[in-house]
């Protein structure tokens, strides 16, 4: 347990769940989560999620201009009701929030280095 991290979180006034998130072994949490897989889309965006071995992959594509990004190795957080998967790309965070009780939708957020939300979209699963 990293005492300095917990003390800093307390000083900054971060809530108890965030402190627990710092202290919990993420591998133990990840083992109990289900990972959404497949393609999720809206009119502008497509995100394909896949799990290969122990690595969770994100492939995002702008459907209007064709630009894309591929990332591997998500950090897992959240709880059984709302699972959050985060990939980091040079300070920009790509985040998927998923509720297993509503498996056909994911919330995609892209958060810039300055903490500003660049993208916040609800995407629907494509049929197989």
CSV table of C-alpha atoms in Angstrom, one decimal:
chain,number,residue,atom,x,y,z
A,1,UNK,CA,0.0,0.0,0.0
A,2,UNK,CA,1.4,3.4,-0.9
A,3,UNK,CA,0.8,5.6,2.1
A,4,UNK,CA,1.9,8.8,0.3
A,5,UNK,CA,-0.7,8.3,-2.4
A,6,UNK,CA,-3.5,7.8,0.1
A,7,UNK,CA,-2.3,10.8,2.1
A,8,UNK,CA,-2.2,12.9,-1.1
A,9,UNK,CA,-5.7,11.8,-2.1
A,10,UNK,CA,-7.0,12.7,1.4
A,11,UNK,CA,-5.4,16.1,1.3
A,12,UNK,CA,-6.9,16.8,-2.2
A,13,UNK,CA,-10.3,15.9,-0.9
A,14,UNK,CA,-10.8,13.0,-3.2
A,15,UNK,CA,-13.7,10.8,-2.1
A,16,UNK,CA,-13.4,7.4,-0.4
A,17,UNK,CA,-14.1,5.4,-3.5
A,18,UNK,CA,-11.2,7.0,-5.3
A,19,UNK,CA,-8.9,6.3,-2.3
A,20,UNK,CA,-10.0,2.7,-2.4
A,21,UNK,CA,-9.3,2.6,-6.2
A,22,UNK,CA,-5.7,3.7,-5.5
A,23,UNK,CA,-5.3,1.0,-2.9
A,24,UNK,CA,-7.0,-1.9,-4.6
A,25,UNK,CA,-5.0,-4.3,-6.7
A,26,UNK,CA,-6.4,-3.8,-10.2
A,27,UNK,CA,-5.6,-7.3,-11.3
A,28,UNK,CA,-7.9,-8.7,-8.7
A,29,UNK,CA,-10.7,-6.3,-9.8
A,30,UNK,CA,-10.0,-7.0,-13.5
A,31,UNK,CA,-10.4,-10.8,-12.9
A,32,UNK,CA,-14.0,-10.3,-11.8
A,33,UNK,CA,-15.1,-8.0,-14.7
A,34,UNK,CA,-16.6,-9.0,-18.0
A,35,UNK,CA,-15.0,-7.2,-20.9
A,36,UNK,CA,-17.3,-5.9,-23.6
A,37,UNK,CA,-16.1,-7.0,-27.0
A,38,UNK,CA,-17.2,-6.3,-30.6
A,39,UNK,CA,-18.0,-3.2,-32.6
A,40,UNK,CA,-19.9,-0.3,-31.2
A,41,UNK,CA,-21.0,2.6,-33.4
A,42,UNK,CA,-23.0,5.8,-34.0
A,43,UNK,CA,-23.2,7.9,-37.1
A,44,UNK,CA,-19.7,9.4,-36.6
A,45,UNK,CA,-17.7,6.9,-34.6
A,46,UNK,CA,-16.8,3.2,-34.5
A,47,UNK,CA,-15.0,1.5,-31.6
A,48,UNK,CA,-14.0,-2.1,-31.7
A,49,UNK,CA,-13.0,-3.8,-28.4
A,50,UNK,CA,-11.2,-7.1,-28.2
A,51,UNK,CA,-9.6,-9.2,-25.5
A,52,UNK,CA,-6.6,-11.2,-26.6
A,53,UNK,CA,-4.8,-13.2,-23.9
A,54,UNK,CA,-4.6,-10.7,-21.0
A,55,UNK,CA,-4.5,-7.6,-23.2
A,56,UNK,CA,-7.7,-5.5,-23.8
A,57,UNK,CA,-7.6,-3.6,-27.1
A,58,UNK,CA,-9.3,-0.4,-28.3
A,59,UNK,CA,-9.6,0.5,-32.0
A,60,UNK,CA,-11.4,3.7,-32.6
A,61,UNK,CA,-12.3,5.2,-36.0
A,62,UNK,CA,-13.9,8.5,-37.1
A,63,UNK,CA,-16.4,7.2,-39.7
A,64,UNK,CA,-16.5,10.6,-41.5
A,65,UNK,CA,-12.8,11.2,-42.2
A,66,UNK,CA,-11.3,7.7,-41.6
A,67,UNK,CA,-8.8,8.7,-39.0
A,68,UNK,CA,-8.2,6.0,-36.4
A,69,UNK,CA,-6.3,4.9,-33.3
A,70,UNK,CA,-5.4,1.5,-31.9
A,71,UNK,CA,-4.5,1.1,-28.2
A,72,UNK,CA,-3.7,-1.9,-26.0
A,73,UNK,CA,-3.5,-2.5,-22.3
A,74,UNK,CA,-6.4,-0.9,-20.5
A,75,UNK,CA,-6.5,0.1,-16.9
A,76,UNK,CA,-9.6,-1.3,-15.2
A,77,UNK,CA,-11.7,0.5,-12.6
A,78,UNK,CA,-15.3,1.0,-11.4
A,79,UNK,CA,-17.4,-1.8,-10.0
A,80,UNK,CA,-19.6,-4.7,-11.0
A,81,UNK,CA,-22.5,-2.4,-12.1
A,82,UNK,CA,-20.4,0.2,-14.0
A,83,UNK,CA,-17.0,-0.9,-15.4
A,84,UNK,CA,-14.5,1.6,-16.7
A,85,UNK,CA,-11.6,0.8,-19.0
A,86,UNK,CA,-9.0,3.4,-19.7
A,87,UNK,CA,-6.2,3.6,-22.2
A,88,UNK,CA,-3.5,6.3,-22.1
A,89,UNK,CA,-1.9,7.7,-25.2
A,90,UNK,CA,0.7,10.4,-24.4
A,91,UNK,CA,-1.5,12.0,-21.8
A,92,UNK,CA,-4.8,11.7,-23.7
A,93,UNK,CA,-7.1,9.2,-22.1
A,94,UNK,CA,-9.5,7.0,-24.0
A,95,UNK,CA,-12.2,5.7,-21.7
A,96,UNK,CA,-15.0,3.2,-22.1
A,97,UNK,CA,-17.7,2.9,-19.5
A,98,UNK,CA,-19.9,-0.2,-19.7
A,99,UNK,CA,-22.8,-1.5,-17.7
A,100,UNK,CA,-23.2,-5.3,-17.9
A,101,UNK,CA,-26.9,-5.0,-17.3
A,102,UNK,CA,-27.1,-2.9,-20.6
A,103,UNK,CA,-24.5,-4.8,-22.7
A,104,UNK,CA,-25.4,-3.3,-26.0
A,105,UNK,CA,-24.2,0.2,-25.2
A,106,UNK,CA,-20.9,1.8,-24.2
A,107,UNK,CA,-20.0,5.3,-23.2
A,108,UNK,CA,-16.8,6.5,-25.0
A,109,UNK,CA,-14.9,9.5,-23.6
A,110,UNK,CA,-11.7,11.0,-24.9
A,111,UNK,CA,-10.1,13.3,-22.3
A,112,UNK,CA,-7.3,15.6,-23.3
A,113,UNK,CA,-4.1,16.3,-21.4
A,114,UNK,CA,-5.6,19.3,-19.8
A,115,UNK,CA,-8.6,17.3,-18.4
A,116,UNK,CA,-11.0,18.7,-21.0
A,117,UNK,CA,-13.5,16.2,-22.4
A,118,UNK,CA,-12.9,16.1,-26.2
A,119,UNK,CA,-15.5,13.4,-27.0
A,120,UNK,CA,-18.4,12.0,-25.0
A,121,UNK,CA,-20.6,9.6,-27.0
A,122,UNK,CA,-23.0,6.7,-26.4
A,123,UNK,CA,-22.3,3.9,-28.9
A,124,UNK,CA,-24.5,0.9,-29.7
A,125,UNK,CA,-23.3,-2.7,-30.4
A,126,UNK,CA,-23.4,-3.9,-34.0
A,127,UNK,CA,-25.0,-7.3,-34.5
A,128,UNK,CA,-22.5,-10.1,-35.2
